[in-house]
Coordinates of C-alpha atoms and ligand atoms in Angstrom, one line a residue:
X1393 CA -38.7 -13.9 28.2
X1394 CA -38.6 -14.5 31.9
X1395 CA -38.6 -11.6 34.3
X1396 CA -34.8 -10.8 33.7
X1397 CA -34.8 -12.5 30.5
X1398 CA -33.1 -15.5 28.9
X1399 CA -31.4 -16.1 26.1
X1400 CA -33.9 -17.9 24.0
X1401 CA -31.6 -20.6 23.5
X1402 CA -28.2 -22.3 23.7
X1403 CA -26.6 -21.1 20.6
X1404 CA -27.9 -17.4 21.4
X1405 CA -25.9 -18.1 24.9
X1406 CA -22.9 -18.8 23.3
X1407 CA -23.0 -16.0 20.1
X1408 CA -23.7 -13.3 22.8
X1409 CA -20.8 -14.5 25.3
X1410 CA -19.0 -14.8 22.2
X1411 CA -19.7 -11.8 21.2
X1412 CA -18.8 -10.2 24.1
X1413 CA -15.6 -11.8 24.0
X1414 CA -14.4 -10.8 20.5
X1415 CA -14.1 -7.3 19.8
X1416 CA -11.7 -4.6 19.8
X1417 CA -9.4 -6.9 22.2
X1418 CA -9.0 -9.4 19.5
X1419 CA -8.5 -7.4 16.5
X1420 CA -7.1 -4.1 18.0
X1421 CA -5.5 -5.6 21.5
X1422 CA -3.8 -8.8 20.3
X1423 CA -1.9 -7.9 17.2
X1424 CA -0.7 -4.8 19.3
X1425 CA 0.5 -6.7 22.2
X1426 CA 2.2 -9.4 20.2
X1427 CA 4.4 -6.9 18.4
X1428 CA 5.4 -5.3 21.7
X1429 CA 5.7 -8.9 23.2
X1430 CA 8.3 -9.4 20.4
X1431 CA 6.2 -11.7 18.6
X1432 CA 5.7 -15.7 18.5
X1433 CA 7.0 -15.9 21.8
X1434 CA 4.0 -14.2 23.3
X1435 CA 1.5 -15.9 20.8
X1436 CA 2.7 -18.9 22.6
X1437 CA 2.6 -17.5 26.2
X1438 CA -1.2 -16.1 25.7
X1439 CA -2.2 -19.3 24.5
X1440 CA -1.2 -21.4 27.0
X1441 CA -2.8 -18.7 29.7
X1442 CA -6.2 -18.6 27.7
X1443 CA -6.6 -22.4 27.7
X1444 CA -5.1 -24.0 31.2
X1445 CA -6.0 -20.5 33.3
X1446 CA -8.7 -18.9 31.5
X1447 CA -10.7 -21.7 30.6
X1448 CA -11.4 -22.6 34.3
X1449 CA -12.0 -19.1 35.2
X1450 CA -14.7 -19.1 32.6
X1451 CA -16.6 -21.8 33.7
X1452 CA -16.3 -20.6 37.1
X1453 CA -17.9 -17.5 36.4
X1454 CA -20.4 -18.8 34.4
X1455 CA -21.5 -21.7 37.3
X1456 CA -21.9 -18.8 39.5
X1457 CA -23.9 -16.7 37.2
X1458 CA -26.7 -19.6 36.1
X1459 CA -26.4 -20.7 40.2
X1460 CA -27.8 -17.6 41.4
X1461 CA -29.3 -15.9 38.3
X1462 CA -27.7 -12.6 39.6
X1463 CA -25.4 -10.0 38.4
X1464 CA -21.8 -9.6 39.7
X1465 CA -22.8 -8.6 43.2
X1466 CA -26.3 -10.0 44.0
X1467 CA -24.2 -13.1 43.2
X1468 CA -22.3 -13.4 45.8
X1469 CA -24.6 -11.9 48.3
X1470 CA -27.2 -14.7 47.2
X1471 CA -25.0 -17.9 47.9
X1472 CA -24.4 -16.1 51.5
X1473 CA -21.7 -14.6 51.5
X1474 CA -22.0 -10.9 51.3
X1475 CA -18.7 -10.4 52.7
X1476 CA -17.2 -11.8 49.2
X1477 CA -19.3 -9.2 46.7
X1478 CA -16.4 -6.4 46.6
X1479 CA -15.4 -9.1 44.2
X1480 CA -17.9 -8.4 42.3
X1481 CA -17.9 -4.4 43.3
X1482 CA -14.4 -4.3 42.1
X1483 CA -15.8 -6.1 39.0
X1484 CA -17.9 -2.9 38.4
X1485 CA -15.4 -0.8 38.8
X1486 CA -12.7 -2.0 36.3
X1487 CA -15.8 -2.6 33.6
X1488 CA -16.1 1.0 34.1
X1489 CA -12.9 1.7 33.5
X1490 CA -12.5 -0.5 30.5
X1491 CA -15.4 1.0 28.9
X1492 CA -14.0 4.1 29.6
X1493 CA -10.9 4.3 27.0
X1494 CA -13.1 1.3 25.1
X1495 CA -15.5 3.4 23.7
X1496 CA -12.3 5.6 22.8
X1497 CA -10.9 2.8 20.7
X1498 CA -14.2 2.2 19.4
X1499 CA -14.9 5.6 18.1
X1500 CA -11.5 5.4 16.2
X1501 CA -12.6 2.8 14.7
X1502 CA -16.0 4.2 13.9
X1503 CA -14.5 7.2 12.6
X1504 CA -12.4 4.9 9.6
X1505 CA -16.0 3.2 8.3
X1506 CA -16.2 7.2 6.6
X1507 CA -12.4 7.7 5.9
X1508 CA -13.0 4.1 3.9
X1509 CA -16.2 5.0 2.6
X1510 CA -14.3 7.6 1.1
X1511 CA -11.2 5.8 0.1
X1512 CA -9.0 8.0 2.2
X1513 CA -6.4 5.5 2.7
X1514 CA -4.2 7.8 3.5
X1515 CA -5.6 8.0 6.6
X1516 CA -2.4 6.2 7.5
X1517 CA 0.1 8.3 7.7
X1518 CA -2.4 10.9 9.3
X1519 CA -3.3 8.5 12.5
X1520 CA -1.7 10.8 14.9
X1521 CA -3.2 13.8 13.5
X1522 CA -6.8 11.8 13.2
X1523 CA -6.3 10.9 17.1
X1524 CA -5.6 14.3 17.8
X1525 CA -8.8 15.9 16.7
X1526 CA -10.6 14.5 19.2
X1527 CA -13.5 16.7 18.7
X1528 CA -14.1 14.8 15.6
X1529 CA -13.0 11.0 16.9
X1530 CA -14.8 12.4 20.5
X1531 CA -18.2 12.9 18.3
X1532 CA -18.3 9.4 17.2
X1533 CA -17.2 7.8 20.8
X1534 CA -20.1 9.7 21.6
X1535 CA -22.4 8.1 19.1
X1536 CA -20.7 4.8 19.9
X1537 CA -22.0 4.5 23.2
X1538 CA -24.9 6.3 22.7
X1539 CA -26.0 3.2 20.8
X1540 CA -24.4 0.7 23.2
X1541 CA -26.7 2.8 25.7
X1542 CA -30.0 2.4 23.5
X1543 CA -29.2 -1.5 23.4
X1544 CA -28.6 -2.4 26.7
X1545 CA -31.5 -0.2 28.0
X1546 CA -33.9 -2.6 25.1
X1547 CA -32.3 -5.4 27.5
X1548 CA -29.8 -8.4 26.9
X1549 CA -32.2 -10.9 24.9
X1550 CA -33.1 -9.1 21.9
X1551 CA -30.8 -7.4 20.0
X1552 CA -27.6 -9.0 21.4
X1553 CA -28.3 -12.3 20.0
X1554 CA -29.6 -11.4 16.8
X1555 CA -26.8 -9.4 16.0
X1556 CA -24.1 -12.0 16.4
X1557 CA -26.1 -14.3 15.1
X1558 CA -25.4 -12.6 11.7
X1559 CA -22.4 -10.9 12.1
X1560 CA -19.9 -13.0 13.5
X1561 CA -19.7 -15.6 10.5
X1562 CA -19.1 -12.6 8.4
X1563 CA -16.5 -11.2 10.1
X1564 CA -14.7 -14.5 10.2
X1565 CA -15.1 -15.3 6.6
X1566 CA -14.3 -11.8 5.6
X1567 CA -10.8 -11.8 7.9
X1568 CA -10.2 -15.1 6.2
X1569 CA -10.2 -13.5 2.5
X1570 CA -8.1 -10.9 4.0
X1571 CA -6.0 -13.1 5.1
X1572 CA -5.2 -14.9 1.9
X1573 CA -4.5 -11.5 0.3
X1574 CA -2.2 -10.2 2.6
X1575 CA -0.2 -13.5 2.2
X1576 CA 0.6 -13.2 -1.4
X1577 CA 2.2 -9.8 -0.9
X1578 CA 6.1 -9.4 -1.1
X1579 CA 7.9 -9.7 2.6
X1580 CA 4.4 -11.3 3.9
X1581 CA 6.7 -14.5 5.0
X1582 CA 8.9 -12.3 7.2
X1583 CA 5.6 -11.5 9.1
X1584 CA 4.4 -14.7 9.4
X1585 CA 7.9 -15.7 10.8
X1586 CA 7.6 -12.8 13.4
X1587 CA 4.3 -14.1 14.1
X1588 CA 4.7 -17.7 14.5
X1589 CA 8.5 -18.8 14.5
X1590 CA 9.0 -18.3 18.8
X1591 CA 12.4 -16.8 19.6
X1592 CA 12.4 -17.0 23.7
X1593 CA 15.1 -15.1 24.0
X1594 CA 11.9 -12.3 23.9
X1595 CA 10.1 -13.3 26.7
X1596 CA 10.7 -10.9 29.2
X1597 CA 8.5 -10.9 32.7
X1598 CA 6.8 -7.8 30.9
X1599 CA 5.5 -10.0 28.9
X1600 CA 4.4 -12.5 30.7
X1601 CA 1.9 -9.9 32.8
X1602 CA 0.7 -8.0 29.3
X1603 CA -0.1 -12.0 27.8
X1604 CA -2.1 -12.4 31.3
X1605 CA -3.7 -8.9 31.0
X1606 CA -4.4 -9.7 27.0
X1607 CA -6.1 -12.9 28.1
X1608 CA -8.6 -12.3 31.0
X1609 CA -9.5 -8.8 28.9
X1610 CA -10.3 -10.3 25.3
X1611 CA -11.9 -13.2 27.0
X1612 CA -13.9 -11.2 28.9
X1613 CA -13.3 -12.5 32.4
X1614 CA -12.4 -11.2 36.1
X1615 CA -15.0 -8.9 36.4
X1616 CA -18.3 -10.7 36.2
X1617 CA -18.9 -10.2 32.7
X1618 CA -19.9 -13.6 32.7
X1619 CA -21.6 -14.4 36.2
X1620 CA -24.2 -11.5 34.4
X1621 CA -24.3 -13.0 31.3
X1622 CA -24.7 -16.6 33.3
X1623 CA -27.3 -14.9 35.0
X1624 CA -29.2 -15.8 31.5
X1625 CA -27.8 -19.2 30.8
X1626 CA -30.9 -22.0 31.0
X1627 CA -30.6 -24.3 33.5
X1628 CA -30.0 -27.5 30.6
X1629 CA -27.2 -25.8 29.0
X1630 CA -24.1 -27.7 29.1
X1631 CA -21.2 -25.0 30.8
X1632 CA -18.6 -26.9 30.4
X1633 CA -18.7 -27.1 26.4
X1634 CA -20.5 -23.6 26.1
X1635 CA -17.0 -22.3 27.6
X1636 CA -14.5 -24.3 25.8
X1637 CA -16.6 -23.0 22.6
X1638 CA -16.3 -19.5 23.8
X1639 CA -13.0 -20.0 24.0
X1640 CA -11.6 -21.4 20.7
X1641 CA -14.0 -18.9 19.1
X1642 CA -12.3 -15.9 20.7
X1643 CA -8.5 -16.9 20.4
X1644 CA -9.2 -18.5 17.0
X1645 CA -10.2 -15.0 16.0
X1646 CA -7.6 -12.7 17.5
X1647 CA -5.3 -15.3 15.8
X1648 CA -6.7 -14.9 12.6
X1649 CA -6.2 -11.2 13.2
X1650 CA -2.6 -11.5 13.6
X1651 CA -2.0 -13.5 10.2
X1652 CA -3.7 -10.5 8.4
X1653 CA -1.8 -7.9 10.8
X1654 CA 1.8 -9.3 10.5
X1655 CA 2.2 -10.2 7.0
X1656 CA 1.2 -6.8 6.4
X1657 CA 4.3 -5.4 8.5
X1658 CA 6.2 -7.6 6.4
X1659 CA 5.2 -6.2 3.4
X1660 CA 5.1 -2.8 4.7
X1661 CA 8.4 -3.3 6.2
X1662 CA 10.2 -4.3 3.5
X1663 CA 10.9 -7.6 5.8
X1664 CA 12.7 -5.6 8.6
X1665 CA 9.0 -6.1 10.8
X1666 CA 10.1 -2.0 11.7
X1667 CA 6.9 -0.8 13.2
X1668 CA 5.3 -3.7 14.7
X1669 CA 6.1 -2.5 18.3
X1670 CA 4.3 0.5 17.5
X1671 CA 1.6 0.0 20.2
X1672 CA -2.4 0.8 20.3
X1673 CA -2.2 2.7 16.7
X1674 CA -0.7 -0.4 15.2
X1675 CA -4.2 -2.1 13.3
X1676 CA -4.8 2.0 12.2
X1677 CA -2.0 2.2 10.4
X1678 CA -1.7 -1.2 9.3
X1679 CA -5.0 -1.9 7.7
X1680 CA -5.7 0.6 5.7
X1681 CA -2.9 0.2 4.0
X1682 CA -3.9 -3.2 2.8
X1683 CA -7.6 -1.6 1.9
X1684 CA -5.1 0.7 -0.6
X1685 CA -3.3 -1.9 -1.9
X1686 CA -6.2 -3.3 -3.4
X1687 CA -7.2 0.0 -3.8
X1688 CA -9.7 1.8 -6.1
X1689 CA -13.5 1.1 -5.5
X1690 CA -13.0 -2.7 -4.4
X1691 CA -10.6 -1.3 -1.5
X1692 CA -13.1 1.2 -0.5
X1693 CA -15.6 -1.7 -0.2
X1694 CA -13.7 -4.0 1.3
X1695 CA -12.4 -1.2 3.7
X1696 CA -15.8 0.0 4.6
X1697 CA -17.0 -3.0 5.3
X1698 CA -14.3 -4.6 7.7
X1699 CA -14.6 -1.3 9.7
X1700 CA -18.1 -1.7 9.8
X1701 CA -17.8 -5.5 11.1
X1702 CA -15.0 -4.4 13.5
X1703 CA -17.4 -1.5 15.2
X1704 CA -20.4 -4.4 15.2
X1705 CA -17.9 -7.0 17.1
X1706 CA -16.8 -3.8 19.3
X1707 CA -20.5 -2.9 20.6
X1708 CA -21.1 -6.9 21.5
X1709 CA -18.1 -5.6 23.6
X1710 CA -19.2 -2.6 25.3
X1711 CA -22.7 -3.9 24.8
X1712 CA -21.9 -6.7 27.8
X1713 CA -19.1 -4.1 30.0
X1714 CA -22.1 -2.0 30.4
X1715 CA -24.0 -4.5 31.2
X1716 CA -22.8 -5.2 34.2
X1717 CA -23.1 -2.2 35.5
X1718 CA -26.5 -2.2 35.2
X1719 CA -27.6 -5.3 35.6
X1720 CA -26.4 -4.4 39.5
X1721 CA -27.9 -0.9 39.5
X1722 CA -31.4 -2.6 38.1
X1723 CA -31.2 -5.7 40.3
X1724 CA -29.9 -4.0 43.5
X1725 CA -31.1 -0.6 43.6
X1726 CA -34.1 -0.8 41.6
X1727 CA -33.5 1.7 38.7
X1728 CA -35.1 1.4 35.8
X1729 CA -33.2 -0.2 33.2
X1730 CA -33.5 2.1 30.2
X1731 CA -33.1 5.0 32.7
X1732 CA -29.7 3.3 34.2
X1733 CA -28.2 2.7 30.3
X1734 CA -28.4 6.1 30.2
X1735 CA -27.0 7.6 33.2
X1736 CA -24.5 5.2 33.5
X1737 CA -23.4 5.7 29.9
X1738 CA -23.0 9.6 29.9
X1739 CA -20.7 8.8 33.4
X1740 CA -18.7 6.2 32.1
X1741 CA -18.4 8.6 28.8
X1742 CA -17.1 11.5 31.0
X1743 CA -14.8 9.4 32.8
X1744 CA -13.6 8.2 29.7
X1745 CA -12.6 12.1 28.3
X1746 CA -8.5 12.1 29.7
X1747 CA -8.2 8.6 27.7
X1748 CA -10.0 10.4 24.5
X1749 CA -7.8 13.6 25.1
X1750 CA -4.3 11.7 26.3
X1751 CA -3.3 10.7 22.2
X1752 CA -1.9 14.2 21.8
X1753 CA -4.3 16.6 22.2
X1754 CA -3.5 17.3 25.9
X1755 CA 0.4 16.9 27.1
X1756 CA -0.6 16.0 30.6
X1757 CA -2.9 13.0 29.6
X1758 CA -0.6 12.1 27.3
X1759 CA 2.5 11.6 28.5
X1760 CA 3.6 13.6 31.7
X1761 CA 0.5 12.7 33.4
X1762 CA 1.6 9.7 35.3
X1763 CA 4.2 8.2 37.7
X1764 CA 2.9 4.7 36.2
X1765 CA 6.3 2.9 35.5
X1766 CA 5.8 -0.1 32.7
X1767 CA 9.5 -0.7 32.6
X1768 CA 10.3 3.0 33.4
X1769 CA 8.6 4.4 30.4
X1770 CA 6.3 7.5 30.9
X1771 CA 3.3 6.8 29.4
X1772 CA -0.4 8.2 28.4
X1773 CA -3.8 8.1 30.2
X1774 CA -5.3 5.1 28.3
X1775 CA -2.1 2.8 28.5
X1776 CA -2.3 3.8 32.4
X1777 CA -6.2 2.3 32.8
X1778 CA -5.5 -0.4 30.6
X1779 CA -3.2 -1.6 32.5
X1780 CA -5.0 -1.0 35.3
X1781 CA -8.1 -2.6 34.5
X1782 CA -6.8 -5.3 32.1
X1783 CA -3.2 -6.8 33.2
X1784 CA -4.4 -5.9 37.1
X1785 CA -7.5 -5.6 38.7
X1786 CA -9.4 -8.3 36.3
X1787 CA -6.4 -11.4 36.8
X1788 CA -6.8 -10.3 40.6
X1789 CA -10.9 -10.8 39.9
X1790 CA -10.3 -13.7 38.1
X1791 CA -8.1 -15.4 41.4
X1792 CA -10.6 -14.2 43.8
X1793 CA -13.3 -15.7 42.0
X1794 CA -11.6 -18.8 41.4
X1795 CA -10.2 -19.1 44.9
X1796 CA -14.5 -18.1 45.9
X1797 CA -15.9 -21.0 43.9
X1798 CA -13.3 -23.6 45.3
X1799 CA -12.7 -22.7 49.0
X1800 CA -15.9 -20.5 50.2
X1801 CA -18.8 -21.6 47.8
X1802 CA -17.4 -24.9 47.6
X1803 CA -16.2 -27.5 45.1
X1804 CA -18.8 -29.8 45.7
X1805 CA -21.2 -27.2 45.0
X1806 CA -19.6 -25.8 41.7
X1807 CA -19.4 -29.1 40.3
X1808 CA -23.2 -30.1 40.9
X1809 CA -24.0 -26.6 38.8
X1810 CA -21.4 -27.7 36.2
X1811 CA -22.6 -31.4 36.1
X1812 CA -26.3 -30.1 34.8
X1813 CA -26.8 -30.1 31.3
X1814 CA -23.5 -31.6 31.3
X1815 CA -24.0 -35.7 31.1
X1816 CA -20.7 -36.7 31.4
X1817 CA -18.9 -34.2 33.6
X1818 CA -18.9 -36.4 36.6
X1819 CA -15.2 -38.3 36.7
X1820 CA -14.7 -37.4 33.6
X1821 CA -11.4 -35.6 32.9
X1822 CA -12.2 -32.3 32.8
X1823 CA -13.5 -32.7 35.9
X1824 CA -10.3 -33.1 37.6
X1825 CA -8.5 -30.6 35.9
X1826 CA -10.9 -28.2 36.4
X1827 CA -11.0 -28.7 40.0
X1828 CA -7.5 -28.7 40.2
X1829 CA -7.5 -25.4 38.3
X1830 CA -10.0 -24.1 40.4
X1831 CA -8.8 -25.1 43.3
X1832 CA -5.4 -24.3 43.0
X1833 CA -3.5 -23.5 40.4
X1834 CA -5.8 -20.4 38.8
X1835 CA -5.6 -18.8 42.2
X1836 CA -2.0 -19.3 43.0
X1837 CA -0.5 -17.9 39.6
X1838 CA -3.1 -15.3 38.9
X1839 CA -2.3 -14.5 42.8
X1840 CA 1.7 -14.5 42.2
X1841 CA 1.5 -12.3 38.8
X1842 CA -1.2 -9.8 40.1
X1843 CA 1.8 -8.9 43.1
X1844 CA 4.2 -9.2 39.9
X1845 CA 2.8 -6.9 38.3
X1846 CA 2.1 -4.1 40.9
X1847 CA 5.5 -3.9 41.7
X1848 CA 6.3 -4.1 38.3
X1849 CA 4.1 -1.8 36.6
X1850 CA 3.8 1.0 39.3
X1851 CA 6.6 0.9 41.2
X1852 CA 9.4 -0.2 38.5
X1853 CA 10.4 -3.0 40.6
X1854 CA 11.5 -6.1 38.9
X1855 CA 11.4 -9.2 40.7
X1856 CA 11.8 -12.5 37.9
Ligands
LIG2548 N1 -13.4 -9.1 25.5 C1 -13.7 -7.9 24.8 C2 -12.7 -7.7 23.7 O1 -11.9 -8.5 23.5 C3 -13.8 -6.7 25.7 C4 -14.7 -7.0 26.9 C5 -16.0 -7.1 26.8 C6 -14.4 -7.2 28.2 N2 -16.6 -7.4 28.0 C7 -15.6 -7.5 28.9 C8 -13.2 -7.3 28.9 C9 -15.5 -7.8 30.2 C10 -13.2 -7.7 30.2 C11 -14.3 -7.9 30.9 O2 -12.8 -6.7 23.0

């Protein structure tokens, strides 16, 4: 391992970008938004955004990251232009944020590995007493990013890439059996019809922003996430591929976790698909209900571990948002890295208490706290930073960086770091679209639905 470190090779790239990719945003985020989004129709939004917008981002942020072997702001500052790091600056701020009410969502789900353990499927019905206690769910987010902390003050190499290594495949293949389950109960088709039949009568600007917002956040991009985890790519890796990789891996899976989510509702729903708009508690309330219809000891298993496999995809998750953090405070201002995991941690914790508290516990955080408007609705402190951090600040990251590579760094530039470790590249295709992308289109629509969705989102004013 180099003086920052590398990952040892180009699979353990790809499994910890991966990895920082899927997490709670895939399993938790996705199956949430798209019954809000009304269903198929934003399926088919999101994934035309993650491939034609997001893709290019990725790469983007990668080039930069391997270019200049820096985190999100030493980046920028090292290909000359310091005027262009508040990009990454405002990088490190919404990272904080989303780790912020992260860590809350993680410590839910942290809490349910016992409640399984224990074949408490019930836990169900009690999800908005569960949330409530937040001395209890508060006590694991604690111990959730007290861990996160302990690993990203070892360093990125080490236990990041081992981890996936192992963890992923399971995940996938255990999702899968779920999958097949959940299809052979009664009313699963009506779920699967929700899920995958488009009705585009549903497509409402609204959703347009949250399938942008859903996309840059369970990919991992606008904020550098990736430009620090470039930082460790080796020079002979191919970019290009690593990201289109990335890619399929992370919408494969938050696809996969919507054909175990929505035949579920079916079933649950008696076919009405009554209760899939239910927002953030949705996978809660769903899943274990599928754990106690296989019920008994095998449910408890099967419970147990899916929770545990959900909290190890999770702290790949919060593993890279704190990473960038500190990757700036221990390039830049020469803290010492295990020192910085900790500070940084306990801050981000703190500032994450009004999302912890905001699920009932305290009235103010949870709903009369803000002016935000989402359509007109009042809503609670950790909608309010999600969509803040996700459907705001990170596709207004993810045009500036764009619009950086292209216009200040230069095209010519970005496509000689592409073209390494990447025979081929040059005329090829991808090239063009990607420069295109680059160039033009990412920045123009990600400009155009960032204004979209200020106006929209916190000051109730609908343009489209
Ligand atoms: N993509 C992760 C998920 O889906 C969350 C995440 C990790 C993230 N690192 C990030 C989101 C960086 C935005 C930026 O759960």
């Amino acid at each position: 391992m180099g003086a920052r470190g590398n990952f040892s090779s180009k699979m353990g790239f790809i499994l910890a970008a991966a990895g920082s990719a899927v997490g709670l945003g895939n399993i938790w985020g996705f199956p949430f938004e798209v019954g809000q989004g009304g269903g198929a129709a934003f399926v088919v939004v999101y994934l035309i955004f993650c491939f034609i917008l997001c893709y290019p981002v990725m790469v983007t942020e990668i080039a930069i990251g391997r270019k200049t072997q820096k985190n999100a702001v030493g980046a920028f500052n090292d290909l000359g232009f310091r005027k262009w790091n508040f990009v990454g600056k405002l990088g490190i701020f919404s990272g904080v944020l989303i780790l912020s009410f992260y860590n809350v969502i993680a410590g839910w789900a942290f809490g349910y590995i016992f409640e399984m353990v224990a074949g408490n499927f019930s836990i169900a019905d009690q999800f908005g007493e569960y949330i409530k206690n937040v001395f209890k769910v508060g006590s694991y987010g604690l111990i959730f990013m007290g861990v996160t902390a302990f690993v990203v003050s070892k360093g990125v190499s080490g236990g990041i890439e081992r981890a996936a290594k192992l963890l992923m495949p399971t995940l996938i293949i255990m999702m899968i059996i779920i999958v097949g389950y959940a299809m052979t109960l009664p009313n699963a088709l009506d779920g699967l019809k929700f899920y995958l039949v488009p009705d585009f009568s549903k497509l409402t600007p609204s959703v347009l922003y949250n399938a942008m917002g859903q996309a840059f956040f369970s990919l991992s991009l606008g904020m550098g996430a990736l430009i620090t985890y470039g930082s460790y790519v080796n020079k002979n890796d191919n970019i290009v591929s690593s990201a289109a990789l990335i890619t399929l891996t992370d919408v494969g899976i938050a696809l996969l976790a919507g054909l175990m989510i929505f035949p579920l509702i079916g079933f649950m729903s008696g076919g009405t698909m009554e209760g899939a708009g239910s927002g953030p508690g949705l996978i809660f309330v769903t899943l274990p209900e599928i754990f106690g219809e296989i019920g008994g000891a095998l449910g408890a298993i099967t419970g147990t571990l899916f929770f545990t496999l959900l909290c190890f995809a999770a702290l790949t998750s919060t593993v890279s948002l704190l990473e960038v953090p500190i990757s700036y405070v221990v390039d830049e201002l020469k803290i010492r890295r295990k020192r910085a995991a900790w500070i940084v941690a306990t801050v981000i914790f703190i500032i994450g208490i009004p999302s912890l508290i905001g699920n009932g516990y305290s009235d103010f955080f949870s709903t009369a706290f803000t002016t935000y408007k989402d359509g007109g609705i009042d809503t609670d402190f950790l909608s309010f930073v999600g969509a803040l951090a996700n459907d705001t600040i990170l596709p207004l990251g993810g045009c500036m960086i764009a619009f950086f590579a292209a216009h200040v760094w230069k095209k010519h530039n970005l496509d000689e770091e592409l073209a390494q470790g990447a025979p081929g590249y040059k005329g090829s295709f991808v090239q063009k679209y990607l420069n295109f992308a680059i160039g033009y289109f990412a920045p123009i629509v990600l400009a155009v639905v960032f204004v979209f969705t200020v106006l929209f989102k916190f000051f109730g004013i609908q343009i489209l």
